[in-house]
Tab-separated table of C-alpha atoms in Angstrom:
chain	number	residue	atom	x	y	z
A	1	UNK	CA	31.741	-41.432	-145.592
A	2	UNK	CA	32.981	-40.549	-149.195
A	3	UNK	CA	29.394	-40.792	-150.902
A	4	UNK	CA	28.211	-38.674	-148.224
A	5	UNK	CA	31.030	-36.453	-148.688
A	6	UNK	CA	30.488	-36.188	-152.261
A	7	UNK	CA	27.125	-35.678	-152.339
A	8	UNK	CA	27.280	-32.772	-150.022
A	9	UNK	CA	29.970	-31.252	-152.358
A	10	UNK	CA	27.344	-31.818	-155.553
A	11	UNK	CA	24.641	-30.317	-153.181
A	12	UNK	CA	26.378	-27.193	-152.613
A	13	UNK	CA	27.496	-26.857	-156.210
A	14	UNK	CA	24.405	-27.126	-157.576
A	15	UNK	CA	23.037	-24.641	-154.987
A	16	UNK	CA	26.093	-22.271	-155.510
A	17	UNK	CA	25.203	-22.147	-158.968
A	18	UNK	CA	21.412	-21.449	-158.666
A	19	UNK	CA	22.399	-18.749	-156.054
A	20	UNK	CA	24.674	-17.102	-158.787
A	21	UNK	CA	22.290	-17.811	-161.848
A	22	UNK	CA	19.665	-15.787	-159.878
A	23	UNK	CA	21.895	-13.060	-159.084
A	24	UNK	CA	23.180	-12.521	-162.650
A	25	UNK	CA	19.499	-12.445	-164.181
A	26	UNK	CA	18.769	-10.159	-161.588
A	27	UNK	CA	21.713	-7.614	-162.349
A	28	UNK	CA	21.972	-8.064	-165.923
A	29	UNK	CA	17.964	-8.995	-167.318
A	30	UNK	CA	16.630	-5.962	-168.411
A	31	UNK	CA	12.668	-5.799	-166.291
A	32	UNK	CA	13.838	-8.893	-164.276
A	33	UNK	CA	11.566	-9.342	-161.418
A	34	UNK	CA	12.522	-8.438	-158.277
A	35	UNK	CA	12.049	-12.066	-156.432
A	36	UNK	CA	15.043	-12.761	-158.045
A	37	UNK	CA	16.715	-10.381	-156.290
A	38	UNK	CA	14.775	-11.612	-152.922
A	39	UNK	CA	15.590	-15.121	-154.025
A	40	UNK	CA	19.401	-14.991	-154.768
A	41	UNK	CA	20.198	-12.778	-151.472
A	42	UNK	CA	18.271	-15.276	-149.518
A	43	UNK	CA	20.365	-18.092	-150.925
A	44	UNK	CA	23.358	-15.686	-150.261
A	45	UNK	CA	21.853	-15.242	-146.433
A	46	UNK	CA	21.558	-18.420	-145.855
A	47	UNK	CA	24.619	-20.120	-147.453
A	48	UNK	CA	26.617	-17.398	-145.234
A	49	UNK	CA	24.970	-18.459	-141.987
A	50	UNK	CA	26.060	-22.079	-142.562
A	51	UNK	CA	29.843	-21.514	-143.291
A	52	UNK	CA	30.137	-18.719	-140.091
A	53	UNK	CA	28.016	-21.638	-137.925
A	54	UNK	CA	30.534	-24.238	-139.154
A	55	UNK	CA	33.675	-21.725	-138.165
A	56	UNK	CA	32.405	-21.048	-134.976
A	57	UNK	CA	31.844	-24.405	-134.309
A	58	UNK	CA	35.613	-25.386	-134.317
A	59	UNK	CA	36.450	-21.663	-133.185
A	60	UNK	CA	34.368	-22.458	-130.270
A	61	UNK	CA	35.566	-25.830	-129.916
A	62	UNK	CA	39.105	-24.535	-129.666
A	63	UNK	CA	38.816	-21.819	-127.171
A	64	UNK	CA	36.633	-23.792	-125.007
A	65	UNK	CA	39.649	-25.739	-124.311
A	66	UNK	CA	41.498	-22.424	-123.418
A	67	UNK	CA	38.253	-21.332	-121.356
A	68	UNK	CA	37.958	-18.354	-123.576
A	69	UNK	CA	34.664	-19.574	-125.714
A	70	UNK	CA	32.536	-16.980	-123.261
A	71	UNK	CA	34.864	-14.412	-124.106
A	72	UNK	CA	35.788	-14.634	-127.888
A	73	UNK	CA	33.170	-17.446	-128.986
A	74	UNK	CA	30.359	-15.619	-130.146
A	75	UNK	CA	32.117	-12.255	-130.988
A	76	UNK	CA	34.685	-14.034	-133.233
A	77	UNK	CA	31.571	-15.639	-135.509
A	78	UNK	CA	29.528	-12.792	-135.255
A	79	UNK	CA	32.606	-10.387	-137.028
A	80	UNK	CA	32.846	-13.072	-139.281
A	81	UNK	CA	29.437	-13.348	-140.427
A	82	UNK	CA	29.428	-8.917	-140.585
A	83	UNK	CA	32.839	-9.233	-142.648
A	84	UNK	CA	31.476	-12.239	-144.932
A	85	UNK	CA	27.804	-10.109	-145.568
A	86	UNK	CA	29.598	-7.138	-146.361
A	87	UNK	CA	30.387	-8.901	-149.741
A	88	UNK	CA	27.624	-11.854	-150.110
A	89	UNK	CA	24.657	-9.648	-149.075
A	90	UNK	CA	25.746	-5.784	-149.888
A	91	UNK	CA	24.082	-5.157	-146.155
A	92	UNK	CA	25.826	-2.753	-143.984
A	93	UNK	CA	24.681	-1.479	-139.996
A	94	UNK	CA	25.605	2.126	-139.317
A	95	UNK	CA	25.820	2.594	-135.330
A	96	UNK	CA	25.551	6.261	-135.091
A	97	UNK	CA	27.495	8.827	-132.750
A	98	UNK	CA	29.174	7.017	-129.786
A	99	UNK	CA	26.996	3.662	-130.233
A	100	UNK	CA	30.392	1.881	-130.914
A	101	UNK	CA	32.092	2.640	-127.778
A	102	UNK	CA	28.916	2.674	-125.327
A	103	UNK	CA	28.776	-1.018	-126.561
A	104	UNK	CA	32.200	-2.076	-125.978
A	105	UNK	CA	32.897	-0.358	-122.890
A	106	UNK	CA	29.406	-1.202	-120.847
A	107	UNK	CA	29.916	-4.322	-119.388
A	108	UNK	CA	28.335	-6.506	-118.087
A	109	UNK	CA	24.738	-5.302	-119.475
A	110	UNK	CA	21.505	-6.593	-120.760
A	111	UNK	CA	21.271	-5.208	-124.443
A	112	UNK	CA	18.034	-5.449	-125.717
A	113	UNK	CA	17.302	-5.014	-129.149
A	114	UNK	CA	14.475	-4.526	-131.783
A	115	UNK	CA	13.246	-7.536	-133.776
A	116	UNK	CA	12.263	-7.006	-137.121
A	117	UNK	CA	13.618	-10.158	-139.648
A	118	UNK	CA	15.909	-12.747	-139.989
A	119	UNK	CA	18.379	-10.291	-140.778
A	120	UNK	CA	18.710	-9.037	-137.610
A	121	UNK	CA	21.209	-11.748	-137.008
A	122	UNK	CA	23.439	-9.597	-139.277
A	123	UNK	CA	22.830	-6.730	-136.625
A	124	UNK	CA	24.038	-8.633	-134.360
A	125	UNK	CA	27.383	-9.400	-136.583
A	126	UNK	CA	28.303	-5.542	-135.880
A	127	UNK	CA	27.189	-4.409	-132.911
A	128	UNK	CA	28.650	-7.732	-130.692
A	129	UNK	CA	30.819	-7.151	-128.024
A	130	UNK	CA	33.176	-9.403	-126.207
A	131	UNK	CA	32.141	-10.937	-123.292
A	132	UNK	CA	28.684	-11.694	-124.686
A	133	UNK	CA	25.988	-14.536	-124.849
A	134	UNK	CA	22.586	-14.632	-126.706
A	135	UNK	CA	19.617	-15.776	-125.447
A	136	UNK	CA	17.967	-18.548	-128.084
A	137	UNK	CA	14.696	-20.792	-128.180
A	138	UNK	CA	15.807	-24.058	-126.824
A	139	UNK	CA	14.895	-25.808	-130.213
A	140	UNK	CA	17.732	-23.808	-131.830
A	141	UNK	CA	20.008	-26.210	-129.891
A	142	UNK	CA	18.952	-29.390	-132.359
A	143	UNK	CA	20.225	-27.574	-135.839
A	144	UNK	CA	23.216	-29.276	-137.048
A	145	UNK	CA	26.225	-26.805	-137.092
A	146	UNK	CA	23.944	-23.236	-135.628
A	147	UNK	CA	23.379	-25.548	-132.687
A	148	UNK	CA	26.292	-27.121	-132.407
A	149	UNK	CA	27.876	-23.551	-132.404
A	150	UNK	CA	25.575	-21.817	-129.997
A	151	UNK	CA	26.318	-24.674	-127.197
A	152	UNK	CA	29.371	-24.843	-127.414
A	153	UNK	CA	30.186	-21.238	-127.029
A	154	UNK	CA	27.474	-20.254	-124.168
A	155	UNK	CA	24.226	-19.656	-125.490
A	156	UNK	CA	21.107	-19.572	-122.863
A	157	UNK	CA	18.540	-21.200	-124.436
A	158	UNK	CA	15.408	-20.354	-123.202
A	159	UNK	CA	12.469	-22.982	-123.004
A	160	UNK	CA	9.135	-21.079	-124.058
A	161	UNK	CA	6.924	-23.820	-122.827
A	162	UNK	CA	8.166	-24.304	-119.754
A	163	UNK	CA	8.401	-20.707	-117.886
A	164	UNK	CA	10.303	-22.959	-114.183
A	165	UNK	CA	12.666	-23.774	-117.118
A	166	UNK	CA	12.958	-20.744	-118.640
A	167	UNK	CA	13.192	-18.864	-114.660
A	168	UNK	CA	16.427	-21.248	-114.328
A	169	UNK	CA	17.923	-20.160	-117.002
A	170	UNK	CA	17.729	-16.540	-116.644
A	171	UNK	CA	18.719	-17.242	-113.107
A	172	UNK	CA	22.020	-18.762	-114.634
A	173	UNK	CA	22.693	-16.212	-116.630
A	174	UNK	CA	22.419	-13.915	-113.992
A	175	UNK	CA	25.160	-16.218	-112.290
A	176	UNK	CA	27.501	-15.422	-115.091
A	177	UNK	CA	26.663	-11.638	-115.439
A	178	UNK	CA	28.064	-11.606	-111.625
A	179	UNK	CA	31.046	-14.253	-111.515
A	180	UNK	CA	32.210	-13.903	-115.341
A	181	UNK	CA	31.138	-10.255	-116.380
A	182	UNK	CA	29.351	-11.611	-119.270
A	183	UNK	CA	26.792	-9.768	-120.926
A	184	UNK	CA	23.649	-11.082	-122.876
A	185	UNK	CA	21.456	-10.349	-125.760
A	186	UNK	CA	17.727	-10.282	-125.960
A	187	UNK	CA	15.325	-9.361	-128.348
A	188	UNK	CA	12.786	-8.162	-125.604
A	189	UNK	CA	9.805	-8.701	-128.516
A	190	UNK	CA	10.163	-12.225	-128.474
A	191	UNK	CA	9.590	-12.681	-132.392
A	192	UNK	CA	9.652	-10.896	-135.203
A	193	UNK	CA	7.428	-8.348	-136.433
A	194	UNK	CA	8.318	-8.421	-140.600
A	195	UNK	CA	6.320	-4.699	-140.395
A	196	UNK	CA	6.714	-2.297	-142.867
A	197	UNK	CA	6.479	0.886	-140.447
A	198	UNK	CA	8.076	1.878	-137.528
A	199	UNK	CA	6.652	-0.714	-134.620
A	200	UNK	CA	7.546	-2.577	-131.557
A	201	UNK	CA	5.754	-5.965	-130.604
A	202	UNK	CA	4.896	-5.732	-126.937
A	203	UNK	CA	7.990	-6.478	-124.733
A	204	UNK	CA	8.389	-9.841	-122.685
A	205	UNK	CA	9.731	-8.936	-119.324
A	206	UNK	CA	12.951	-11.781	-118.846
A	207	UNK	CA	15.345	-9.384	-119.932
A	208	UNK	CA	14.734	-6.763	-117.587
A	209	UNK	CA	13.876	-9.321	-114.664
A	210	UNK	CA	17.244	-10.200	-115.796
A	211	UNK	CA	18.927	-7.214	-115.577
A	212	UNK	CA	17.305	-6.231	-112.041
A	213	UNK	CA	18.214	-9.826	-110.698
A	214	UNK	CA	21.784	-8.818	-111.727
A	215	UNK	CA	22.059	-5.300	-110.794
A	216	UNK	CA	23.314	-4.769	-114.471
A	217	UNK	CA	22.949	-1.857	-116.934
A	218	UNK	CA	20.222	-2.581	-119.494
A	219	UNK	CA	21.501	-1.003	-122.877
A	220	UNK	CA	18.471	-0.261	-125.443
A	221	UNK	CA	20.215	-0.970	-129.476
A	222	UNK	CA	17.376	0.565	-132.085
A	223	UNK	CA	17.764	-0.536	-135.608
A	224	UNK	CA	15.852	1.921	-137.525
A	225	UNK	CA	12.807	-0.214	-139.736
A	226	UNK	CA	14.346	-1.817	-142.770
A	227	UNK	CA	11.443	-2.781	-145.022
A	228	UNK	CA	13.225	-1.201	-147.641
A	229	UNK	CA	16.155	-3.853	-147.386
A	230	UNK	CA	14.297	-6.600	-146.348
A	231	UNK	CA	10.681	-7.365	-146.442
A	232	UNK	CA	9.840	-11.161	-146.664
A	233	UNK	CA	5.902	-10.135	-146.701
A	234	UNK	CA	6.836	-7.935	-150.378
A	235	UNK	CA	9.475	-11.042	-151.466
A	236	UNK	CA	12.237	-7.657	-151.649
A	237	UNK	CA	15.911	-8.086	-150.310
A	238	UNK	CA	18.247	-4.730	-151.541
A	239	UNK	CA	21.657	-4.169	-150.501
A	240	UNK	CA	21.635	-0.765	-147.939
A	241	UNK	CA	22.986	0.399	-145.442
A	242	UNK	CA	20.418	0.547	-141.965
A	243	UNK	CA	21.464	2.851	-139.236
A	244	UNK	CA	21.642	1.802	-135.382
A	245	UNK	CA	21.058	4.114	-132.572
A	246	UNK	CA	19.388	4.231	-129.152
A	247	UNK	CA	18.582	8.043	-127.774
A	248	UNK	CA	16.450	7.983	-125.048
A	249	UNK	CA	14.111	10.833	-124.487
A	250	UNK	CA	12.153	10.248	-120.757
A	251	UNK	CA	9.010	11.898	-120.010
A	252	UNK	CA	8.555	14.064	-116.761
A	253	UNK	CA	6.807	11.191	-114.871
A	254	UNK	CA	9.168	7.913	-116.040
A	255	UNK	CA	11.200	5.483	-114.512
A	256	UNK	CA	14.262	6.911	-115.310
A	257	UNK	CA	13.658	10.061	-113.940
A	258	UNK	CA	13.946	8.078	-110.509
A	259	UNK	CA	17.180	5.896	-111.513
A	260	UNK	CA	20.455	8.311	-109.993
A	261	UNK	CA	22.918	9.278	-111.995
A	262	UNK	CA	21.299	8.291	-115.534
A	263	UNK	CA	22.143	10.320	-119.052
A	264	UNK	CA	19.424	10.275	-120.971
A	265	UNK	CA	20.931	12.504	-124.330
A	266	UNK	CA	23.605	10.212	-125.581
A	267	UNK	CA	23.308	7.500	-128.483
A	268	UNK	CA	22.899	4.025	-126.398
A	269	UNK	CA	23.117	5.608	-123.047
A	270	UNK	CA	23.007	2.691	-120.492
A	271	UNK	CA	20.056	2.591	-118.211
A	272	UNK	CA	20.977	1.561	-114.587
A	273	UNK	CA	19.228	-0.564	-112.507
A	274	UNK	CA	21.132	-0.127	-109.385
A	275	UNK	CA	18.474	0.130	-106.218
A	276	UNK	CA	15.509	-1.167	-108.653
A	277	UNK	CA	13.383	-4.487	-107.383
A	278	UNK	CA	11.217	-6.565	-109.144
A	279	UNK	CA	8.400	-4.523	-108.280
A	280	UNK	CA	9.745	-2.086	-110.631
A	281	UNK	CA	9.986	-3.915	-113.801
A	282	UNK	CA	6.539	-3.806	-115.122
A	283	UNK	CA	7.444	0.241	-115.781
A	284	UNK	CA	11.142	-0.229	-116.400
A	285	UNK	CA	9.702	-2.333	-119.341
A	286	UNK	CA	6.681	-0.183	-120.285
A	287	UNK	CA	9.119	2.641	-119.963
A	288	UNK	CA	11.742	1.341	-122.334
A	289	UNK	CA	9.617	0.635	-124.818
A	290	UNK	CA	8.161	3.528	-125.508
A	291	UNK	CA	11.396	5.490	-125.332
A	292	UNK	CA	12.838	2.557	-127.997
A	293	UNK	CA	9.132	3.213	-130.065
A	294	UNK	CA	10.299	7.216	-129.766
A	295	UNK	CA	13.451	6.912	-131.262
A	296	UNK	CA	12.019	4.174	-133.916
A	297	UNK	CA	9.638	6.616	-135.365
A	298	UNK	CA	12.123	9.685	-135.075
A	299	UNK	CA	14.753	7.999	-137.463
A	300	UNK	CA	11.692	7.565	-140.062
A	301	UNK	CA	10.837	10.872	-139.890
A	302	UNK	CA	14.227	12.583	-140.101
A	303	UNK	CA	15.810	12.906	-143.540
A	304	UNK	CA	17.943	10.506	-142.953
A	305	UNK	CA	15.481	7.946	-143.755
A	306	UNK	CA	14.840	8.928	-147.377
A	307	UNK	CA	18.477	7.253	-148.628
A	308	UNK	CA	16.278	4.398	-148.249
A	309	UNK	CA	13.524	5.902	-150.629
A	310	UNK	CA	15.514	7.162	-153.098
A	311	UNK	CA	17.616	3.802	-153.976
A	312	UNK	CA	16.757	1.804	-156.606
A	313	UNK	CA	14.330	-0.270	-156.706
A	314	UNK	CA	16.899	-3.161	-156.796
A	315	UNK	CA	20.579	-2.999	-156.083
């Protein structure tokens, strides 16, 4: 037990000071190449991830005993993880107008949101509400510590292979929605799309099946596209700040149109599904993503977006 434990202290040593090495020669090397940058953030990212999976292991642990892991499990680690990337990464999430209290007064909902990098588990860090799961690929559930973390404090892992598995699971979290007002997460995309421009992969249909099976508010969360942050495809990691909204703008003939009582003008407006069926989720999805893909190529086109243009090159 010691050796191990001493080894894993030399590990993370030796990989604290590579992390730090990399960072210096980026800041202080005059025409140092930007992987550097890419490669000490990364480290940074990833070092991060590990100590906020290990605290919200035992967090979890603990409140589980109190019954409060659904309530405070995930939104405890996720702050942490914002807080500790504030400093480690230089990466901040602006939600925009009333974003902030749409997301911690609508409850339960489905929030689905757009899925661009790895970083987007930093979104996640500062737009997290209480009461709130995420849904997670079933082999997430075998990493030592993320695992550990996600099962102990709810996490619906989903089972990609298996869609009678996968149905289950979504039926369960339905369950909870209903008995425990617990809301979930999904990136509706499925993966990521690492694009440079303003895109949307085409949308999987669980989370709105989801929130029609629960009679739940769906809540659309629009990062706007951060290549200039993070682009694994150009090896480039800045610091920035990325901006969060969620306007929807329907068209005449749309879904929404049809759904009572729904404000369409307001940052992260919920979308009801009250009186919707399953036979209505092929264009509540269609629908929602092409309002999301609307407001995704709005914020690059307002001037807004050119903070992003005009930083340096690297932070």
């Amino acid at each position: 037990m010691f050796f191990l434990l001493r080894w894993t202290v030399y590990f993370f040593s030796f990989y604290v000071f590579i992390m730090l090495s990399f960072f210096a020669l980026h800041t202080y090397l005059p025409g140092a190449p930007p992987i550097l940058g890419f490669l000490a953030r990364t480290m940074a990212a990833y070092l991060s991830l590990i100590a906020c999976a290990a605290y919200g292991t035992i967090a979890s642990a603990i409140l589980r005993l109190f019954g409060l892991h659904f309530t405070y499990g995930q939104w405890t680690t996720a702050k942490a993880f914002k807080n500790l990337c504030t400093y480690t990464l230089g990466v901040r999430f602006e939600i925009l107008d009333n974003g902030e209290q749409i997301l911690n007064s609508t409850r339960p909902a489905v929030f689905i949101v757009n899925h661009q990098t790895e970083l987007d588990v930093l979104l996640l860090g500062w737009i997290w509400p209480k009461n709130c799961s995420v849904t997670a690929k079933k082999s997430l559930r075998n990493i030592p510590f993320l695992g550990w973390f996600m099962t102990l404090s709810g996490t619906i892992f989903i089972d990609r292979v298996d869609r009678s598995a996968a149905m289950k699971a979504f039926e369960g979290a339905a369950k909870a929605m209903k008995e425990k007002r617990q809301s979930v997460v999904i990136f509706p995309e499925g993966t990521r799309s690492y694009s440079l421009e303003p895109m949307l992969l085409p949308f999987k249909k669980g989370a709105f099946h989801l929130a029609v099976q629960g009679g739940v508010d769906i809540v659309p969360v629009v990062a706007e596209n951060y290549s200039a942050v993070l682009s694994p495809k150009l090896k480039r990691f800045n610091a920035g700040t990325i901006r969060v909204k969620g306007r929807m703008r329907p068209r005449d003939d749309d879904l929404f149109n049809r759904v009572e009582g729904l404000t369409v003008e307001t940052v992260l407006d919920p979308i009801p599904t009250k009186g919707l069926t399953p036979a209505d989720v092929d264009q509540l999805t269609r629908d929602t993503r092409e309002n999301m893909l609307d407001v995704l190529t709005a914020m690059a086109q307002d001037p807004g977006s050119r903070a992003f243009r005009n930083q340096k090159k690297e932070s």
